[in-house]
CSV table of C-alpha atoms and ligand atoms in Angstrom, one decimal:
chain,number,residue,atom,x,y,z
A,19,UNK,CA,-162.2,-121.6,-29.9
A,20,UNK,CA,-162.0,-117.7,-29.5
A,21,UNK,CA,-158.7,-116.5,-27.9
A,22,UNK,CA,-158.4,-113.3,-26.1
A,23,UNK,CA,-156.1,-111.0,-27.8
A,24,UNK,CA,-152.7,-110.2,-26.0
A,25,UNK,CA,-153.6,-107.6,-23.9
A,26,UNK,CA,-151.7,-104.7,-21.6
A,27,UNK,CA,-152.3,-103.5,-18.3
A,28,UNK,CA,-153.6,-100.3,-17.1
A,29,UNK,CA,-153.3,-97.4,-15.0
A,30,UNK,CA,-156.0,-95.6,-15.3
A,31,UNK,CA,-158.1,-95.8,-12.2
A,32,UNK,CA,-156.7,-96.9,-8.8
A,33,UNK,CA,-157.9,-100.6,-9.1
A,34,UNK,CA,-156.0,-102.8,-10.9
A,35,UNK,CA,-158.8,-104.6,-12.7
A,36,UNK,CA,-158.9,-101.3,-14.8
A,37,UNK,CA,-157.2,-103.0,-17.8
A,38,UNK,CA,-157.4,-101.9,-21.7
A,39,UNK,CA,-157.0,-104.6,-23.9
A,40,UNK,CA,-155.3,-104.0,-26.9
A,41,UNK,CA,-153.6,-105.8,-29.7
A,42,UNK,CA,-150.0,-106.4,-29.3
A,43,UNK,CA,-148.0,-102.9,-30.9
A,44,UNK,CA,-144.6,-103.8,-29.6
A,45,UNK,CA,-142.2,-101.5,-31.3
A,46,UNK,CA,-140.3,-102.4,-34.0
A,47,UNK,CA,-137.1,-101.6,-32.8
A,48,UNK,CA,-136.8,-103.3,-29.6
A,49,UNK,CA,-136.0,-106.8,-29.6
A,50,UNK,CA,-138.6,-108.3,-27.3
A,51,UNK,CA,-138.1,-110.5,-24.5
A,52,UNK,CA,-140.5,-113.4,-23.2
A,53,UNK,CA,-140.5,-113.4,-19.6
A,54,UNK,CA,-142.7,-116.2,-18.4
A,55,UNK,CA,-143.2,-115.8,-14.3
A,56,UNK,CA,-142.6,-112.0,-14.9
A,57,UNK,CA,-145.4,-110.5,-12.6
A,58,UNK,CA,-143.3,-112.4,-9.7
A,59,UNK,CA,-140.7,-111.3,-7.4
A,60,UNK,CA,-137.7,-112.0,-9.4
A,61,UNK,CA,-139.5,-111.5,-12.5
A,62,UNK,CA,-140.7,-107.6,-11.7
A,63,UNK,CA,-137.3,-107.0,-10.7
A,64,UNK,CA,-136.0,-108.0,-13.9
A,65,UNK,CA,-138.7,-106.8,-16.7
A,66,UNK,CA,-137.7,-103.6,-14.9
A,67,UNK,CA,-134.2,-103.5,-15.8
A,68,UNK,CA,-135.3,-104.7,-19.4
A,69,UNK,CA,-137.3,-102.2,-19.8
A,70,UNK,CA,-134.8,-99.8,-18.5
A,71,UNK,CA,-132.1,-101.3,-21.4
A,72,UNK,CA,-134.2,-100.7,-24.1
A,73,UNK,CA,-136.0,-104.4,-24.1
A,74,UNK,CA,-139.8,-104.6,-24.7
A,75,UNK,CA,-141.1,-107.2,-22.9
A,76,UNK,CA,-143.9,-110.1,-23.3
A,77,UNK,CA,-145.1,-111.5,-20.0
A,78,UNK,CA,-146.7,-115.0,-19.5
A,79,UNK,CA,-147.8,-115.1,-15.9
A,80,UNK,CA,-150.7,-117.2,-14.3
A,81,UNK,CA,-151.0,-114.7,-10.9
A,82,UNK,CA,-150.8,-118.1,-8.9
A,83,UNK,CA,-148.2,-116.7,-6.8
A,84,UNK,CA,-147.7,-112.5,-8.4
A,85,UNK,CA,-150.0,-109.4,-8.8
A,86,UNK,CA,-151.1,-107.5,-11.5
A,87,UNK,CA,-150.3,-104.4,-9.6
A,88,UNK,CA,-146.7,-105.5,-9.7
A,89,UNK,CA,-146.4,-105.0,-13.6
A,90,UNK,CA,-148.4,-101.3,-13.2
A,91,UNK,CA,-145.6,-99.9,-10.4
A,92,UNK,CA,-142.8,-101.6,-13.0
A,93,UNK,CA,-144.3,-99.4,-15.8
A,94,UNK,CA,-144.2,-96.1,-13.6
A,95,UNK,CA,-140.7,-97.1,-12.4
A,96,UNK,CA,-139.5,-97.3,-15.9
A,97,UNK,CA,-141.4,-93.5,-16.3
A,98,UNK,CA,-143.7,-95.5,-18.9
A,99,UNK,CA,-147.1,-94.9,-19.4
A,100,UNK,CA,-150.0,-97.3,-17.9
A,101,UNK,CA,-150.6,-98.1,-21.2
A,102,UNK,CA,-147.2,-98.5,-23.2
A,103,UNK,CA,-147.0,-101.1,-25.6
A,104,UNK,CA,-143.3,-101.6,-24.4
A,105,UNK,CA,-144.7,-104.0,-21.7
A,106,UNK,CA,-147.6,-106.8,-22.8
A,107,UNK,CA,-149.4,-109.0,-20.4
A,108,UNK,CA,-150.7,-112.4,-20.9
A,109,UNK,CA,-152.5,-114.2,-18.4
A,110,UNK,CA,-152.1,-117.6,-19.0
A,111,UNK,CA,-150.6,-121.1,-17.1
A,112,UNK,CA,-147.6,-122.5,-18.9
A,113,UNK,CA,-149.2,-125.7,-18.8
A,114,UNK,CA,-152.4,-124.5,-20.9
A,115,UNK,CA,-150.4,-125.7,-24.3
A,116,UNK,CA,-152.8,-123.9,-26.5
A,117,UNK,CA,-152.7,-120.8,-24.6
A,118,UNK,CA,-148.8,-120.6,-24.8
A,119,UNK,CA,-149.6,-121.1,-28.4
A,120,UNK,CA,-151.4,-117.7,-29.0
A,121,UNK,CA,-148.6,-115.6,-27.2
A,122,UNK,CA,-146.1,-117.3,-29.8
A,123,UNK,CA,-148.7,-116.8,-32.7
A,124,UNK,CA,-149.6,-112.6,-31.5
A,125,UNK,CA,-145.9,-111.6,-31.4
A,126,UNK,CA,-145.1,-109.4,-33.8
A,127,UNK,CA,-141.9,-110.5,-34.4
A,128,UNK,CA,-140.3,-114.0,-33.1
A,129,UNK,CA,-139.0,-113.5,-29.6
A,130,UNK,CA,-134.9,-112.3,-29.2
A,131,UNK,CA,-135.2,-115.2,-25.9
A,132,UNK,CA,-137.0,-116.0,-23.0
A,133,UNK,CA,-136.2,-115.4,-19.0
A,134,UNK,CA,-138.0,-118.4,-17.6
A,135,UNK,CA,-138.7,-118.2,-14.4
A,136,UNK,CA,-142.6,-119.4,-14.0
A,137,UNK,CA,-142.8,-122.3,-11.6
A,138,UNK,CA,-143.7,-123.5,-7.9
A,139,UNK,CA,-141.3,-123.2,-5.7
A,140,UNK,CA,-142.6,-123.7,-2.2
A,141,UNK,CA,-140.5,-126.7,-0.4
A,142,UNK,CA,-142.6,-128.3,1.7
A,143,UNK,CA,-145.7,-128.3,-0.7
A,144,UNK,CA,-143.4,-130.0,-3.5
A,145,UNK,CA,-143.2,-132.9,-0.6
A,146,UNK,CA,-146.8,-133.2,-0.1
A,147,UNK,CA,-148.2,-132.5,-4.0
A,148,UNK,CA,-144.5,-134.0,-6.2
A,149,UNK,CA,-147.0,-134.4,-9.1
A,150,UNK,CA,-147.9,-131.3,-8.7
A,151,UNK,CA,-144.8,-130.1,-9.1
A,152,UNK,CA,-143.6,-132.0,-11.7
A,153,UNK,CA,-146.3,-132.1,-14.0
A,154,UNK,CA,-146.4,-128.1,-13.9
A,155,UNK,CA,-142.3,-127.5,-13.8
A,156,UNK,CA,-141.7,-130.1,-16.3
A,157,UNK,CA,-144.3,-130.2,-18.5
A,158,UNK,CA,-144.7,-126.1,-18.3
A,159,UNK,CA,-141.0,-125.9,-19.7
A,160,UNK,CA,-141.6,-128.7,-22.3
A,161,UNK,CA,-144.6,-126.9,-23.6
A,162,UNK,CA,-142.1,-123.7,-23.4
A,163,UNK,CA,-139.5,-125.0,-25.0
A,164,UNK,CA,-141.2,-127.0,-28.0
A,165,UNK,CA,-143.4,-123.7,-28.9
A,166,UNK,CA,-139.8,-121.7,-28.9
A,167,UNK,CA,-138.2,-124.0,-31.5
A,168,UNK,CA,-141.8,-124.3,-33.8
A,169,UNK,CA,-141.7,-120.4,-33.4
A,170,UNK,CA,-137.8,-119.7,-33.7
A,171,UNK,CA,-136.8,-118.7,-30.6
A,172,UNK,CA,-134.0,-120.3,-29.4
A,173,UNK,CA,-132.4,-118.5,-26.5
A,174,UNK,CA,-133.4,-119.7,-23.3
A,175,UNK,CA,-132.3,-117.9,-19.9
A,176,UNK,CA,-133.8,-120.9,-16.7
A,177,UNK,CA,-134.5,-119.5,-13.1
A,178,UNK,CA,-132.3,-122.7,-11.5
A,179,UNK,CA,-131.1,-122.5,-7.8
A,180,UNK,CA,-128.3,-123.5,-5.9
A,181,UNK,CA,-130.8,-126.1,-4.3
A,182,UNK,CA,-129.0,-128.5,-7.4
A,183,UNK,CA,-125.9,-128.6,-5.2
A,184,UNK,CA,-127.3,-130.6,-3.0
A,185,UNK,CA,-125.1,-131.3,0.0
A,186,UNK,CA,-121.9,-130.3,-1.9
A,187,UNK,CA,-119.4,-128.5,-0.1
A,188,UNK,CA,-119.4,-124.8,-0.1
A,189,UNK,CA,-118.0,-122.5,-1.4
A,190,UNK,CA,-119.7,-123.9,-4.6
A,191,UNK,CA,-118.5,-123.7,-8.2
A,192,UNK,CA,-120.3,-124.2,-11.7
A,193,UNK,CA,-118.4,-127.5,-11.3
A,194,UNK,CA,-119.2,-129.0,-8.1
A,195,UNK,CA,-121.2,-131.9,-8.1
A,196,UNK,CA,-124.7,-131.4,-9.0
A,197,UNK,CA,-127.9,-133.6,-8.2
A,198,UNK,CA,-126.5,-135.7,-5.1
A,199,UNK,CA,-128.5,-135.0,-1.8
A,200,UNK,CA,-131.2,-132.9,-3.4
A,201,UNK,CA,-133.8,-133.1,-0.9
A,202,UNK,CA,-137.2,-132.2,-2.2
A,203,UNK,CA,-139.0,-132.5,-5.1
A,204,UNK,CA,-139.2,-129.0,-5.9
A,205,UNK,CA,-135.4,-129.1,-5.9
A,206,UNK,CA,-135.4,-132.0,-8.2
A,207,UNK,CA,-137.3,-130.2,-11.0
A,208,UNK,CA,-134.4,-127.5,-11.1
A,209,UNK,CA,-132.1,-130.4,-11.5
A,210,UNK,CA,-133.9,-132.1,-14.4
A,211,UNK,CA,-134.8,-129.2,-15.7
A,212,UNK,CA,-131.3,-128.2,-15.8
A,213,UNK,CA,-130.6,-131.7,-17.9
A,214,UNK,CA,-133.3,-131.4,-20.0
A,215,UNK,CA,-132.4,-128.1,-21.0
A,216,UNK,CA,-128.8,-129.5,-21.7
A,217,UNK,CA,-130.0,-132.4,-23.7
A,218,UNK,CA,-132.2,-129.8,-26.0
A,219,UNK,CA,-129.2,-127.9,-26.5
A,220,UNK,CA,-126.8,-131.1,-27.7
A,221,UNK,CA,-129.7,-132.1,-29.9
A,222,UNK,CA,-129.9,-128.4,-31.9
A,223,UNK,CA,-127.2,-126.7,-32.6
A,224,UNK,CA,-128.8,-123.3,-33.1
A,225,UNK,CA,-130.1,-123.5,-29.5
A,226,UNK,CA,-128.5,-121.4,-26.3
A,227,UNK,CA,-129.2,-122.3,-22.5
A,228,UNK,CA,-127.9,-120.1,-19.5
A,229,UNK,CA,-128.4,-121.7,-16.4
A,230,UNK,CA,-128.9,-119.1,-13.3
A,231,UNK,CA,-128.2,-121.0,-10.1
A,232,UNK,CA,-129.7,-118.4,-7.5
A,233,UNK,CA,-128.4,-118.4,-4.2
A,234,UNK,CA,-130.8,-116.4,-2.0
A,235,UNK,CA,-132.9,-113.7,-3.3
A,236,UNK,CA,-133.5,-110.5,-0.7
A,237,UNK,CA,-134.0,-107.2,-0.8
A,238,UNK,CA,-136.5,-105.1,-2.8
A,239,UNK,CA,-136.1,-102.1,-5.2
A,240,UNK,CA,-134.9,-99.2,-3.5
A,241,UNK,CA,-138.1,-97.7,-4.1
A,242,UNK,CA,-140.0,-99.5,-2.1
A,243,UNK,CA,-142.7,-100.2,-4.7
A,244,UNK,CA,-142.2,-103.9,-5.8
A,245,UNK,CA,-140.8,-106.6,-3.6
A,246,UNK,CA,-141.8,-110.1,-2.4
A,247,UNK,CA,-144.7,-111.1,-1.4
A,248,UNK,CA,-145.0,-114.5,-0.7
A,249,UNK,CA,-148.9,-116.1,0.0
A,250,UNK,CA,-149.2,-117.5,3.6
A,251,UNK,CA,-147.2,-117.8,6.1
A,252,UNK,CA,-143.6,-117.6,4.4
A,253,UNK,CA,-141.0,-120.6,4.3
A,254,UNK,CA,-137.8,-118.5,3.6
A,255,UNK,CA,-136.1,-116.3,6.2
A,256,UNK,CA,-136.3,-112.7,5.4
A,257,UNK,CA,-139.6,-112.4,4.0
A,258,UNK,CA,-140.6,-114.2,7.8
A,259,UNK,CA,-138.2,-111.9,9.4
A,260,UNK,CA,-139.6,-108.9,7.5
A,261,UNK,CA,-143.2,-109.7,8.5
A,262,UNK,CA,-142.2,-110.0,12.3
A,263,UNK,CA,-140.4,-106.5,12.0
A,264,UNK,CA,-143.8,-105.3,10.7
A,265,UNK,CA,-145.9,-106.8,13.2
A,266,UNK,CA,-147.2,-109.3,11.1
A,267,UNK,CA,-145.7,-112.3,13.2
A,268,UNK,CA,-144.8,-112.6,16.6
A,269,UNK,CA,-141.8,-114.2,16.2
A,270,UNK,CA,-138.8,-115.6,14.2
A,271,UNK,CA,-138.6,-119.7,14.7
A,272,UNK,CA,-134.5,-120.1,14.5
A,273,UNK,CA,-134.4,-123.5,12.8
A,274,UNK,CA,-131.5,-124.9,14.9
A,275,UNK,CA,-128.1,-123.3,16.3
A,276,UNK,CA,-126.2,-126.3,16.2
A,277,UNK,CA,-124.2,-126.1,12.7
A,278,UNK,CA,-121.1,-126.1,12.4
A,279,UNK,CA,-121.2,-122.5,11.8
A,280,UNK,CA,-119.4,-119.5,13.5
A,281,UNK,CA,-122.5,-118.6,15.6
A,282,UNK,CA,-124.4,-122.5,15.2
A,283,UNK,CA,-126.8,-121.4,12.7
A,284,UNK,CA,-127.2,-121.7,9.0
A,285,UNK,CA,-125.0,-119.7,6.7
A,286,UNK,CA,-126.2,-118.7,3.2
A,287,UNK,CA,-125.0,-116.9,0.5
A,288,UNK,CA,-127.8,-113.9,0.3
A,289,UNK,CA,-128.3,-111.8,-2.7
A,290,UNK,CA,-130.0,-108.4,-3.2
A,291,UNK,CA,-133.0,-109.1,-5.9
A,292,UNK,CA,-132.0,-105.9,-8.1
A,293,UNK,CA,-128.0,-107.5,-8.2
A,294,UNK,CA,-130.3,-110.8,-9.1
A,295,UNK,CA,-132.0,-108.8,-11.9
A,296,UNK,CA,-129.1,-107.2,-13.5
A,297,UNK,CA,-127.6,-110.9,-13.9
A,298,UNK,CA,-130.5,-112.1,-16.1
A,299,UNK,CA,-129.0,-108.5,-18.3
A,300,UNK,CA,-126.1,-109.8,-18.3
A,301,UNK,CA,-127.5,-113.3,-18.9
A,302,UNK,CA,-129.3,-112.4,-22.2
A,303,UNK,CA,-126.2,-110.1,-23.6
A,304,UNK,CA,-124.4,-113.3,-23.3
A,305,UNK,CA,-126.2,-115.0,-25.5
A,306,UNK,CA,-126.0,-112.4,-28.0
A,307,UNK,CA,-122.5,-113.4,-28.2
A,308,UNK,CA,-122.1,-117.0,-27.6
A,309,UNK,CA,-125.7,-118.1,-28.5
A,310,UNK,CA,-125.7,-122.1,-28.8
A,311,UNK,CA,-124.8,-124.7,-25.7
A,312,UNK,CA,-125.2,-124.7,-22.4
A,313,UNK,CA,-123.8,-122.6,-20.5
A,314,UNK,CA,-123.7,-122.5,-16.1
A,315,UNK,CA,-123.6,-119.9,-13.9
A,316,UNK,CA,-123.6,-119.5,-9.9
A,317,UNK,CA,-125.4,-115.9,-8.9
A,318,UNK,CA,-124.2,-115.2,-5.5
A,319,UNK,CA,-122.2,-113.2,-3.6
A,320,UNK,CA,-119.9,-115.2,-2.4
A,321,UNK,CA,-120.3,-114.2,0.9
A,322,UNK,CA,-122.2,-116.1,4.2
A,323,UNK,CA,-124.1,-114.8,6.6
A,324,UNK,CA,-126.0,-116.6,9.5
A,325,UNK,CA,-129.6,-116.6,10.3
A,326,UNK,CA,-128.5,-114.0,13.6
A,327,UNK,CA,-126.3,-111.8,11.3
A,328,UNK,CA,-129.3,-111.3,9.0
A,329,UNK,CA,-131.8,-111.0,12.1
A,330,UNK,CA,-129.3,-108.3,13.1
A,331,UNK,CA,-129.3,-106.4,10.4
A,332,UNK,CA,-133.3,-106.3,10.3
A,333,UNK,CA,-133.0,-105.2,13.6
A,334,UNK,CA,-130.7,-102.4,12.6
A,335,UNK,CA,-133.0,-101.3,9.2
A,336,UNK,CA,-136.4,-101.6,10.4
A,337,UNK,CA,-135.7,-100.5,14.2
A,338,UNK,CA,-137.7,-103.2,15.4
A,339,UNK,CA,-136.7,-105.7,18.3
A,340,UNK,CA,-137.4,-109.2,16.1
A,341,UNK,CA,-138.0,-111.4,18.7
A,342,UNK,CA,-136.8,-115.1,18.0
A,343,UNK,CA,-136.8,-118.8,19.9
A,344,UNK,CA,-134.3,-121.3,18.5
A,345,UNK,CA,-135.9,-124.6,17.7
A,346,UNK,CA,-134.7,-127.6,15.9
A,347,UNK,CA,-133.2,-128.1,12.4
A,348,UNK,CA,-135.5,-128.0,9.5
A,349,UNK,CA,-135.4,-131.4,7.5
A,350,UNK,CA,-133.6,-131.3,4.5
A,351,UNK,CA,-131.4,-128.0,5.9
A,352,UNK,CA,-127.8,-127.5,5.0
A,353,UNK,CA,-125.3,-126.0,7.6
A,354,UNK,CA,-123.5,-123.8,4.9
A,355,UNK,CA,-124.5,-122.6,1.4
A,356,UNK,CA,-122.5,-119.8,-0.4
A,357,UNK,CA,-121.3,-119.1,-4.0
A,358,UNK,CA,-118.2,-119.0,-6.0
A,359,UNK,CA,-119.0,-116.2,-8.0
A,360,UNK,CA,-116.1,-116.0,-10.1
A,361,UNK,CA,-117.3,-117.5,-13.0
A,362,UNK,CA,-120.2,-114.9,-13.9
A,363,UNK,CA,-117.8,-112.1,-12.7
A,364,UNK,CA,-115.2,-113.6,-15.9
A,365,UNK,CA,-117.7,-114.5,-18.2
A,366,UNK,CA,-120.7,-112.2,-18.1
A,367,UNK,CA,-118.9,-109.5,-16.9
A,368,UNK,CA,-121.6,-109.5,-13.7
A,369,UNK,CA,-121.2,-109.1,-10.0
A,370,UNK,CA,-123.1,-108.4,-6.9
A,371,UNK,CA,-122.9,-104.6,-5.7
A,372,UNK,CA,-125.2,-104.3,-2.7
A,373,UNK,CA,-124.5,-105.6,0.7
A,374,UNK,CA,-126.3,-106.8,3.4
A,375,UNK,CA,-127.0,-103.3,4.7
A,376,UNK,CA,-128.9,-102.6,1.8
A,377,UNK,CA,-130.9,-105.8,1.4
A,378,UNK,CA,-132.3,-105.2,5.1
A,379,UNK,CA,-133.0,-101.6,4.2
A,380,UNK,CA,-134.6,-101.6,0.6
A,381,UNK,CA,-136.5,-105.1,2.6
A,382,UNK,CA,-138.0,-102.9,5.3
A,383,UNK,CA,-138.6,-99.9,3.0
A,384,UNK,CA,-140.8,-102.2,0.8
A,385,UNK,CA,-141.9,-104.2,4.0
A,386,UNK,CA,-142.9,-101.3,6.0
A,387,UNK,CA,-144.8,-99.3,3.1
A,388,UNK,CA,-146.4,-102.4,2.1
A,389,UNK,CA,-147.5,-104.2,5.4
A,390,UNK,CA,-149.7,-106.8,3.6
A,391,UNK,CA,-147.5,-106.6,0.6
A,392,UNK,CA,-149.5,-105.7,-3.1
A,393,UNK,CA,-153.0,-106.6,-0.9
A,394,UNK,CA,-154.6,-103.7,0.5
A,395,UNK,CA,-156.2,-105.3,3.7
B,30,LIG,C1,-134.8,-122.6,0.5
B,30,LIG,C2,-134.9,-124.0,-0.1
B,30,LIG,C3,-134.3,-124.0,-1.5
B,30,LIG,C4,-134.9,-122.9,-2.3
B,30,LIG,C5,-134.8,-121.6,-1.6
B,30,LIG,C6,-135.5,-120.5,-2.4
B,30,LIG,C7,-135.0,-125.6,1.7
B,30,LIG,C8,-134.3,-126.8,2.4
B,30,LIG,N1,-134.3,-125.0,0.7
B,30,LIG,O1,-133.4,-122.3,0.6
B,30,LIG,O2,-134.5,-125.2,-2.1
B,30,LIG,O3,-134.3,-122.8,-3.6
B,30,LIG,O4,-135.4,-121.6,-0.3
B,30,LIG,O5,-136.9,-120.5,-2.2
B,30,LIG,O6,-136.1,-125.3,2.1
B,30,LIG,N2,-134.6,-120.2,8.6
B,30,LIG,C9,-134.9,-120.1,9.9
B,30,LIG,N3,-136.2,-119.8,10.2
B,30,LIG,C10,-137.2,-119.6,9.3
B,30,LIG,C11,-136.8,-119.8,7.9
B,30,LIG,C12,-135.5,-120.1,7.6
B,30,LIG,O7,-134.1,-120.2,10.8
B,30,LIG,O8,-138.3,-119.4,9.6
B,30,LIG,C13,-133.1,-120.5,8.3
B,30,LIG,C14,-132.9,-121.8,7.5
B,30,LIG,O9,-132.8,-122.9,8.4
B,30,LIG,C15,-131.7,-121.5,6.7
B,30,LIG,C16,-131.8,-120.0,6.5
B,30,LIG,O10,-132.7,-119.5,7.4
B,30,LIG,O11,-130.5,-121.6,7.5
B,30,LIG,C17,-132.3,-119.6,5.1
B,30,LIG,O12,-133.5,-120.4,4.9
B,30,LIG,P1,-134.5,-120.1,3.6
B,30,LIG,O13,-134.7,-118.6,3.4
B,30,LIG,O14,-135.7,-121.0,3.7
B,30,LIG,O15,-133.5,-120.5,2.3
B,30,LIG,P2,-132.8,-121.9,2.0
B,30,LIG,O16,-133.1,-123.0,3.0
B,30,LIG,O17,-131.4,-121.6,1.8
C-alpha cells in the first residue's frame, strides 16, 4: 500500500491546513528525538525546549486530543521557519502498527530516544471505555517499543503520573509503594506500563527507561501561544478554573471541603508545564550518561496547595471573581498528593523554578488570549 511520505507543517497562509509535504531532511548534526503525543500540551511544551537545545524532532501525533496549530506557534517560538526541516510531523495513531513502521523506515538516521507521551488520559472515560484504554495505551507502547528495538532505538523517556501512587502517603518518594489503590483504569495503564517498560529493560541490556511520574501539570509558556486545551468540558482543576475566569463556565464545582487538609480541600503538588518540559531535557541527557535500566523519577514541586489557594491565585492573575459552590468528593479523590522531589534534583540535576504565581499568570495569559483555546470560534 502507498504510504504518505513524512511530511512538515506550514506557515504559509493563516490556515493551518496549509501544509507542504516534503521528504524528511533532518540535519545531519542533530541527533533527533521521537516524540510521540508531541502536538499535545506537554508535548508542545517540550519539542520546544528540544528544539531550543539543538534537538530536531520527529513527531507521531493522531490530533485526537492536540492541534496542528500547536506545532506551527512551537516553530515561531523557536524563531524557525514554517517550513524547517528541524521539526517533522506525522500524523499517525500509535496503534496503526504499519504506520509506526514508516516513521521508523523514513528517518534518516535511527532515533537518539523517544519522549513518549501519546495516550488517553481522561479518568472518567477510562471507567466507562477500560478497553479502550487499554488496548490503545498498551498496545500503542507495545507497537512503540518493538519498532524501537527492530530499528535500534533504545532510549525510552514514558509520560507516567503520580496517579501510580495510589493512596500512598504523601510526601511521595521514587520508593513509596506503587500500584495499591490505583483507582481507574486510565491510572492502571501508567502502572503497567511502568512494569512493562521495566521488564523490557531486564530482558536487554542495551535498553534505558526513565520513568516521569508527573504530579500536576499547569501553566502555559509565558508567551501565551501554546497551552492546554482540553476537548469538552475539562476534568482537571485549572484548565476548569481558567475557563470560568474567561467566561466560559459559570462556575468552579469544589469537589468536597472535608479533607483532612488545612482549609478541607484537596492538596496537590502543581507543577508549571515549562518546569515539566525542561525535566524531559534533563530526562534524555540522563540517558546519555547512564543509558541501560530503569530508572524512576518524581516531577513535582514538592509543595501543596489546596483547591482555594489555587482559586485564589486565579483570582489574583486573571482579575476575575471565580465563583465556586462546594459539592461532594469526587470518587476515586485523594485528600493530599505532593512530591518528594529530591531524587530528580540529585540525579538529573533538575528542579522546579516557577511558583504558583506564575502558573496562574502564564495560565490566564494563554487563557485569556485564547478563549476557545487553538479553535477559533
Ligand atoms: C487527576 C487524575 C489523575 C491524573 C491527573 C492528570 C483523578 C482521581 N485523578 O489528578 O489520575 O493523572 O488528573 O490528568 O481524576 N477539583 C475540584 N473541582 C474540579 C476539578 C478538580 O475541586 O472541577 C479538585 C480535585 O478534587 C482535586 C484537585 O482539584 O482535589 C485537582 O484535581 P485534578 O486537576 O482533576 O487532578 P488530580 O485529581 O490530582
Amino acid at each position: 500500500t502507498h504510504l504518505e511520505p513524512p511530511f512538515i507543517i506550514s506557515l504559509r497562509g493563516s490556515s493551518c491546513s496549509s501544509i507542504s509535504y516534503h521528504h524528511n531532511m533532518s540535519s545531519l548534526t542533530n541527533p533527533n528525538v521521537l516524540v510521540t503525543g508531541g502536538a499535545g500540551y506537554i508535548g508542545s511544551h517540550t519539542v520546544l525546549k528540544l528544539l531550543e537545545n539543538g534537538y530536531d524532532v520527529t513527531i507521531i501525533d493522531n490530533l485526537c486530543n492536540s492541534s496542528e496549530t500547536s506545532m506551527e506557534r512551537v516553530l515561531k517560538l523557536a524563531g524557525l521557519p514554517s517550513d524547517s526541516s528541524r521539526l517533522t510531523f506525522h500524523n499517525v495513531d500509535i496503534c496503526d502498527r504499519n504506520g509506526m513502521e514508516e516513521v521508523f523506515k523514513a528517518a534518516t538516521a535511527p532515533f537518539k530516544a523517544c519522549i513518549h507521551f501519546a495516550g488517553l488520559k481522561a479518568v472518567g472515560e477510562s471507567v466507562k471505555l477500560p478497553l479502550k484504554y487499554y488496548h490503545n495505551n498498551l498496545t500503542g507502547t507495545f507497537f512503540l517499543v518493538e519498532l524501537m528495538q527492530q530499528y535500534g532505538c533504545k532510549k525510552i523517556v514514558f509520560s507516567s503520573s503520580a496517579t501510580v501512587y495510589g493512596t500512598a502517603a504523601s510526601p511521595l518518594t521514587e520508593s513509596s509503594q506503587v500500584g495499591v489503590g490505583v483507582t481507574n483504569p486510565y491510572g492502571r495503564t501508567k502502572y503497567f506500563l511502568e512494569e512493562i517498560l521495566r521488564d523490557t529493560t531486564a530482558s536487554d541490556p542495551d535498553f534505558g527507561v526513565i520513568l516521569l511520574r508527573y504530579f500536576n501539570p499547569v501553566g502555559a509558556h509565558e508567551s501565551g501561544t501554546i497551552g492546554e486545551d482540553p476537548q469538552g468540558i475539562p476534568n482537571n482543576l485549572m484548565p476548569y478554573v481558567q475557563q470560568v475566569a474567561v467566561g466560559r463556565r459559570d462556575k468552579l464545582t469544589v469537589h468536597g471541603d472535608d479533607y483532612d487538609t488545612p482549609d478541607g480541600t484537596g492538596v496537590r503538588d502543581y507543577i508549571h508545564v515549562v518546569d515539566l518540559a525542561a525535566g524531559h531535557l534533563a530526562a534524555l541527557r540522563k540517558l546519555d550518561i547512564v543509558s541501560t535500566g530503569c530508572n524512576v523519577y518524581n516531577l513535582g514541586t514538592g509543595n501543596g496547595y489546596s483547591v482555594l489557594d489555587m482559586v485564589k491565585a486565579m483570582r489574583t492573575a486573571s482579575g476575575s471573581e471565580i465563583p465556586y459552590v462546594v459539592g461532594p468528593r469526587r470518587e476515586g479523590d485523594l485528600g493530599s498528593c505532593y512530591a518528594n522531589p529530591k531524587k530528580a534534583r540529585e540525579e538529573l540535576g533538575w528542579e522546579a523554578e516557577l511558583g504558583i504565581e506564575r502558573m496562574c499568570a502564564d495560565a490566564w495569559r494563554w487563557q485569556s488570549n485564547n478563549p476557545t483555546g487553538y479553535k477559533t470560534e
